[in-house]
Short mmCIF file of C-alpha atoms in Angstrom, two decimals:
data_model
loop_
_atom_site.label_atom_id
_atom_site.label_comp_id
_atom_site.label_asym_id
_atom_site.label_seq_id
_atom_site.Cartn_x
_atom_site.Cartn_y
_atom_site.Cartn_z
CA MET A 1 109.10 118.45 100.42
CA SER A 2 108.76 116.08 103.34
CA GLY A 3 106.12 113.39 103.46
CA ASN A 4 103.46 112.99 106.10
CA ARG A 5 104.77 110.14 108.25
CA GLU A 6 104.36 112.33 111.33
CA LEU A 7 100.70 112.92 110.45
CA LEU A 8 100.18 109.15 110.24
CA GLU A 9 101.84 108.66 113.62
CA ALA A 10 99.79 111.46 115.18
CA THR A 11 96.55 110.09 113.75
CA LEU A 12 97.16 106.62 115.17
CA ALA A 13 98.19 108.10 118.51
CA GLY A 14 95.06 110.25 118.51
CA ALA A 15 92.84 107.20 118.07
CA ALA A 16 94.65 105.46 120.93
CA SER A 17 94.15 108.51 123.14
CA GLU A 18 90.40 108.12 122.52
CA ASP A 19 90.67 104.50 123.69
CA ARG A 20 89.76 103.09 120.30
CA ALA A 21 91.35 101.51 117.28
CA ALA A 22 91.97 103.51 114.12
CA LEU A 23 89.96 102.68 111.01
CA ILE A 24 92.15 102.22 107.92
CA ALA A 25 90.40 101.94 104.56
CA TYR A 26 91.97 100.47 101.44
CA LEU A 27 90.77 101.60 98.00
CA PRO A 28 92.44 100.89 94.64
CA GLY A 29 93.64 103.93 92.74
CA GLY A 30 92.03 104.43 89.35
CA PHE A 31 88.91 102.44 90.26
CA PRO A 32 86.36 102.81 88.81
CA THR A 33 88.17 105.77 87.22
CA VAL A 34 90.89 108.05 88.54
CA ASP A 35 88.34 110.72 89.49
CA GLY A 36 86.02 108.04 90.90
CA GLY A 37 88.86 106.62 92.98
CA ILE A 38 89.60 110.05 94.47
CA ALA A 39 85.91 110.50 95.25
CA ALA A 40 85.85 107.08 96.93
CA VAL A 41 88.73 108.04 99.23
CA ASN A 42 86.94 111.25 100.14
CA ALA A 43 83.75 109.29 100.85
CA ALA A 44 85.57 106.84 103.12
CA VAL A 45 87.10 109.66 105.17
CA ALA A 46 83.76 111.45 105.31
CA GLY A 47 82.24 108.26 106.69
CA GLY A 48 84.82 107.94 109.45
CA ALA A 49 88.05 106.39 108.13
CA ASP A 50 91.13 107.74 109.90
CA VAL A 51 93.79 106.56 107.46
CA ILE A 52 93.66 105.61 103.77
CA GLU A 53 95.63 103.07 101.78
CA VAL A 54 95.55 103.73 98.04
CA GLY A 55 96.33 100.57 96.10
CA LEU A 56 98.58 100.80 93.07
CA PRO A 57 96.94 98.34 90.63
CA HIS A 58 99.27 95.58 89.52
CA SER A 59 98.96 92.83 86.92
CA ASP A 60 100.14 90.13 89.35
CA PRO A 61 98.60 90.99 92.73
CA VAL A 62 99.73 87.96 94.74
CA LEU A 63 98.27 89.14 98.06
CA ASP A 64 94.90 90.21 96.66
CA GLY A 65 91.78 88.11 96.32
CA PRO A 66 89.23 88.15 93.47
CA VAL A 67 87.39 91.32 94.54
CA ILE A 68 90.45 93.56 94.50
CA GLN A 69 91.82 91.75 91.45
CA THR A 70 88.62 92.68 89.60
CA ALA A 71 88.98 96.34 90.59
CA ASP A 72 92.66 96.33 89.63
CA ASP A 73 91.79 94.90 86.23
CA ILE A 74 89.23 97.66 85.65
CA ALA A 75 91.78 100.29 86.64
CA LEU A 76 94.54 98.82 84.47
CA ARG A 77 92.24 98.53 81.47
CA GLY A 78 91.39 102.17 82.08
CA GLY A 79 95.07 103.01 81.66
CA VAL A 80 95.94 103.95 85.25
CA LYS A 81 99.57 105.00 85.73
CA ILE A 82 101.74 105.80 88.73
CA ALA A 83 101.19 109.49 87.97
CA ASP A 84 97.46 108.89 88.54
CA ILE A 85 98.20 107.30 91.92
CA MET A 86 100.25 110.35 92.91
CA ARG A 87 97.40 112.59 91.79
CA THR A 88 94.97 110.50 93.84
CA VAL A 89 97.15 110.88 96.94
CA ARG A 90 97.59 114.62 96.40
CA GLU A 91 93.97 115.52 95.73
CA ALA A 92 92.51 113.22 98.39
CA HIS A 93 94.93 114.45 101.04
CA GLU A 94 94.24 118.07 100.15
CA ALA A 95 90.49 117.42 100.33
CA THR A 96 90.45 115.41 103.56
CA GLY A 97 93.62 116.15 105.53
CA ALA A 98 93.90 112.40 106.25
CA PRO A 99 97.20 110.52 106.11
CA ILE A 100 97.33 108.54 102.87
CA LEU A 101 99.67 105.65 102.13
CA VAL A 102 100.25 103.77 98.91
CA MET A 103 100.05 99.99 99.03
CA THR A 104 102.10 98.52 96.23
CA TYR A 105 104.13 95.56 95.14
CA TRP A 106 107.82 96.20 94.68
CA ASN A 107 108.17 95.72 90.93
CA PRO A 108 106.40 98.97 89.89
CA ILE A 109 108.59 101.02 92.26
CA ASP A 110 111.75 99.26 91.12
CA ARG A 111 110.96 100.02 87.49
CA TYR A 112 109.88 103.60 88.21
CA GLY A 113 112.95 104.36 90.34
CA VAL A 114 113.05 104.44 94.13
CA GLU A 115 114.27 108.04 94.42
CA ARG A 116 111.72 109.27 91.88
CA PHE A 117 108.86 107.39 93.54
CA THR A 118 109.64 108.50 97.09
CA ALA A 119 110.24 112.12 96.08
CA GLU A 120 106.96 112.30 94.14
CA LEU A 121 104.98 110.58 96.90
CA ALA A 122 106.33 113.00 99.50
CA ASP A 123 105.60 115.96 97.23
CA ALA A 124 102.02 114.70 96.84
CA GLY A 125 101.57 114.70 100.63
CA GLY A 126 101.77 110.93 101.03
CA ALA A 127 102.46 109.39 104.43
CA GLY A 128 104.34 106.31 103.27
CA CYS A 129 104.06 102.90 101.64
CA ILE A 130 102.92 99.41 102.52
CA LEU A 131 105.16 96.93 100.75
CA PRO A 132 103.80 93.39 101.13
CA ASP A 133 106.34 91.61 98.94
CA LEU A 134 109.56 93.50 99.72
CA PRO A 135 111.81 91.34 101.92
CA VAL A 136 113.21 93.29 104.86
CA GLN A 137 116.74 92.15 104.07
CA GLU A 138 116.43 93.70 100.60
CA SER A 139 114.74 96.93 101.73
CA GLY A 140 117.77 99.08 102.53
CA LEU A 141 117.60 101.26 99.42
CA TRP A 142 113.89 101.85 99.85
CA ARG A 143 114.20 102.69 103.55
CA GLU A 144 117.06 105.10 102.90
CA HIS A 145 114.99 107.14 100.46
CA ALA A 146 111.77 106.85 102.46
CA GLU A 147 113.54 108.18 105.55
CA LYS A 148 115.03 111.04 103.56
CA HIS A 149 111.59 112.05 102.32
CA GLY A 150 109.64 111.63 105.58
CA LEU A 151 107.72 108.53 104.52
CA ALA A 152 106.70 105.54 106.63
CA THR A 153 107.72 102.02 105.61
CA VAL A 154 105.01 99.54 106.61
CA PHE A 155 105.85 95.85 106.44
CA VAL A 156 103.41 92.95 106.61
CA VAL A 157 103.69 90.17 109.19
CA ALA A 158 101.78 86.90 109.08
CA PRO A 159 100.72 84.21 111.56
CA SER A 160 103.49 82.02 110.19
CA SER A 161 106.18 84.57 111.15
CA LYS A 162 108.46 83.28 113.90
CA ASP A 163 109.23 85.58 116.84
CA ALA A 164 112.78 86.27 115.69
CA ARG A 165 111.50 87.14 112.22
CA LEU A 166 108.89 89.46 113.72
CA ALA A 167 111.62 91.30 115.60
CA THR A 168 113.64 91.75 112.41
CA ILE A 169 110.63 93.06 110.48
CA THR A 170 109.37 95.44 113.12
CA ALA A 171 112.84 96.88 113.75
CA ALA A 172 113.01 97.90 110.09
CA GLY A 173 109.49 99.32 109.81
CA SER A 174 107.90 102.63 110.71
CA GLY A 175 104.41 104.10 110.95
CA PHE A 176 102.71 100.86 111.96
CA VAL A 177 102.92 97.11 111.46
CA TYR A 178 100.40 95.47 109.12
CA ALA A 179 99.37 92.17 110.71
CA SER A 180 97.69 89.75 108.33
CA SER A 181 94.88 88.08 110.24
CA LEU A 182 95.40 84.76 108.47
CA MET A 183 97.40 82.99 105.83
CA GLY A 184 95.79 83.76 102.48
CA VAL A 185 94.72 86.54 100.14
CA THR A 186 92.52 89.54 100.81
CA GLY A 187 88.76 89.10 100.87
CA THR A 188 85.71 89.14 103.11
CA ARG A 189 85.23 86.22 105.49
CA GLU A 190 82.74 85.04 108.06
CA SER A 191 85.06 85.62 111.00
CA VAL A 192 88.49 86.90 111.94
CA GLY A 193 90.47 84.02 113.45
CA GLU A 194 92.20 83.68 116.78
CA GLN A 195 95.49 83.64 114.87
CA ALA A 196 95.19 87.41 114.52
CA GLN A 197 95.03 88.04 118.25
CA ASP A 198 98.05 85.82 118.88
CA LEU A 199 99.98 87.53 116.08
CA VAL A 200 99.24 90.98 117.54
CA ARG A 201 100.41 89.81 120.97
CA ARG A 202 103.65 88.39 119.59
CA THR A 203 104.28 91.44 117.38
CA ARG A 204 103.76 93.87 120.26
CA ALA A 205 106.41 92.01 122.22
CA THR A 206 108.96 93.18 119.61
CA THR A 207 107.97 96.82 119.00
CA ASP A 208 106.27 99.98 120.21
CA LEU A 209 104.79 100.59 116.75
CA PRO A 210 100.99 100.34 116.47
CA VAL A 211 99.87 96.95 115.18
CA CYS A 212 96.97 97.09 112.73
CA VAL A 213 95.08 94.03 111.50
CA GLY A 214 93.78 93.44 107.99
CA ILE A 215 92.60 90.68 105.63
CA GLY A 216 89.16 89.25 106.28
CA VAL A 217 87.72 92.23 108.17
CA SER A 218 84.48 93.31 106.51
CA THR A 219 81.71 94.11 109.01
CA ALA A 220 81.13 96.35 112.01
CA GLU A 221 81.17 93.25 114.22
CA HIS A 222 84.54 92.18 112.79
CA ALA A 223 85.80 95.72 113.42
CA ARG A 224 84.61 95.58 117.01
CA GLN A 225 86.30 92.22 117.58
CA VAL A 226 89.62 93.28 116.06
CA ALA A 227 89.55 96.65 117.81
CA GLY A 228 89.48 94.72 121.07
CA PHE A 229 93.10 93.64 120.59
CA ALA A 230 94.64 95.72 117.77
CA ASP A 231 95.61 99.37 117.35
CA GLY A 232 94.02 99.63 113.92
CA VAL A 233 91.46 97.83 111.77
CA ILE A 234 92.18 97.58 108.04
CA VAL A 235 89.32 97.03 105.59
CA GLY A 236 89.65 96.79 101.82
CA SER A 237 87.66 94.16 99.92
CA ALA A 238 84.39 95.10 101.63
CA PHE A 239 84.69 98.67 100.33
CA VAL A 240 85.59 97.51 96.85
CA LYS A 241 82.73 95.02 96.78
CA ARG A 242 80.24 97.74 97.70
CA MET A 243 81.44 99.75 94.71
CA LEU A 244 81.42 96.77 92.35
CA ASP A 245 77.88 95.86 93.39
CA ALA A 246 76.51 99.40 93.09
CA PRO A 247 74.34 100.26 90.06
CA ASP A 248 76.25 103.47 89.41
CA GLU A 249 79.13 105.52 90.77
CA ALA A 250 76.99 107.77 92.96
CA ALA A 251 75.46 104.74 94.65
CA GLY A 252 78.91 103.23 95.06
CA LEU A 253 80.23 106.34 96.79
CA ALA A 254 77.22 106.43 99.09
CA ALA A 255 77.81 102.76 99.94
CA VAL A 256 81.50 103.42 100.74
CA ARG A 257 80.59 106.28 103.04
CA ALA A 258 77.90 104.21 104.76
CA LEU A 259 80.23 101.25 105.31
CA ALA A 260 82.92 103.54 106.71
CA GLY A 261 80.35 104.87 109.15
CA GLU A 262 79.39 101.37 110.28
CA LEU A 263 83.01 100.34 110.71
CA ALA A 264 83.91 103.56 112.50
CA GLU A 265 81.15 102.83 114.98
CA GLY A 266 82.48 99.29 115.35
CA VAL A 267 86.02 100.34 116.27
CA ARG A 268 84.58 102.58 118.98
CA LYS A 269 82.79 99.69 120.68
CA ARG A 270 85.76 97.55 121.59
#
C-alpha cells in the first residue's frame, strides 16, 4: 500500500490556493493514553488543523522542551509502542481524512527496521515522517524506502543553517520543509523572532517545497504573524499544555479543539 504523501502535498497546495497558510498541529502519540491521543488528533482536525504530526515518544527528546517531555514521559510510562503510533495514524486518518505524519528521532526507526517502519506507516495511511536528528548525508536508506512507499521525508532547517547547507537539505526532502523559528527546543514563547522570516526567505531561494514554521508558535496572533511569511504554521507545545492543564480528558479535548479553532482563524488573517 502506498502512503499519503500526495494527500499532504494537495492539502498544502489547497491552503495556498485559498491565500492562507496551512495549520499543522503536533500531538504526542499515546498521550494521555493511546485512545486519548487519537481523540486529541480528531479534536484538532475538527477545530481546523489541516495537517497532523503525531510524535513518537522518546526517552531522549533533544529537540523537545519541558511540556512535550512531560507528555512523552506520561506516554512512555503508559507503555506506548510503535504499534500504538501506527494505530494512532490509522484510526485518526480514517476518522478525519487529514494527512498525518510521524515526528520521530532516528534511533527508534533504526532499531525497528527502516523497511518495516516505512511499510507499516504507509499501510496505516501515513503521509510521511519528520526526522529532526537524521543528517541528510546519512538519510539515503530512509529516503529509498520512504520513496518506495509513497511517504514524505521532512527535514528540519534552523536559523544557523548556511545557504549551501539549506540547498543540500531541501534537495533531499519532500512534502515540506520544517523551519525552526529559533535556535532552541520546542515550547511556547512571547513572540516569534525575525530569524524565522529570514530563514523562510533563504530556504525558499533553494526550493519550491512549502516552508512551514514551528517552535515557539502558540497563539492566534503568532499564527497570524507567521502566516504572513510562511506556507504553514506548526503548533505543538500549546496543544499539549492545554491537555496537561485540563482537569480531565474531556476538558482537554475541548481545549485542543478550541485552540485549533483560534489558530485556524489566525492563519486566515495574514
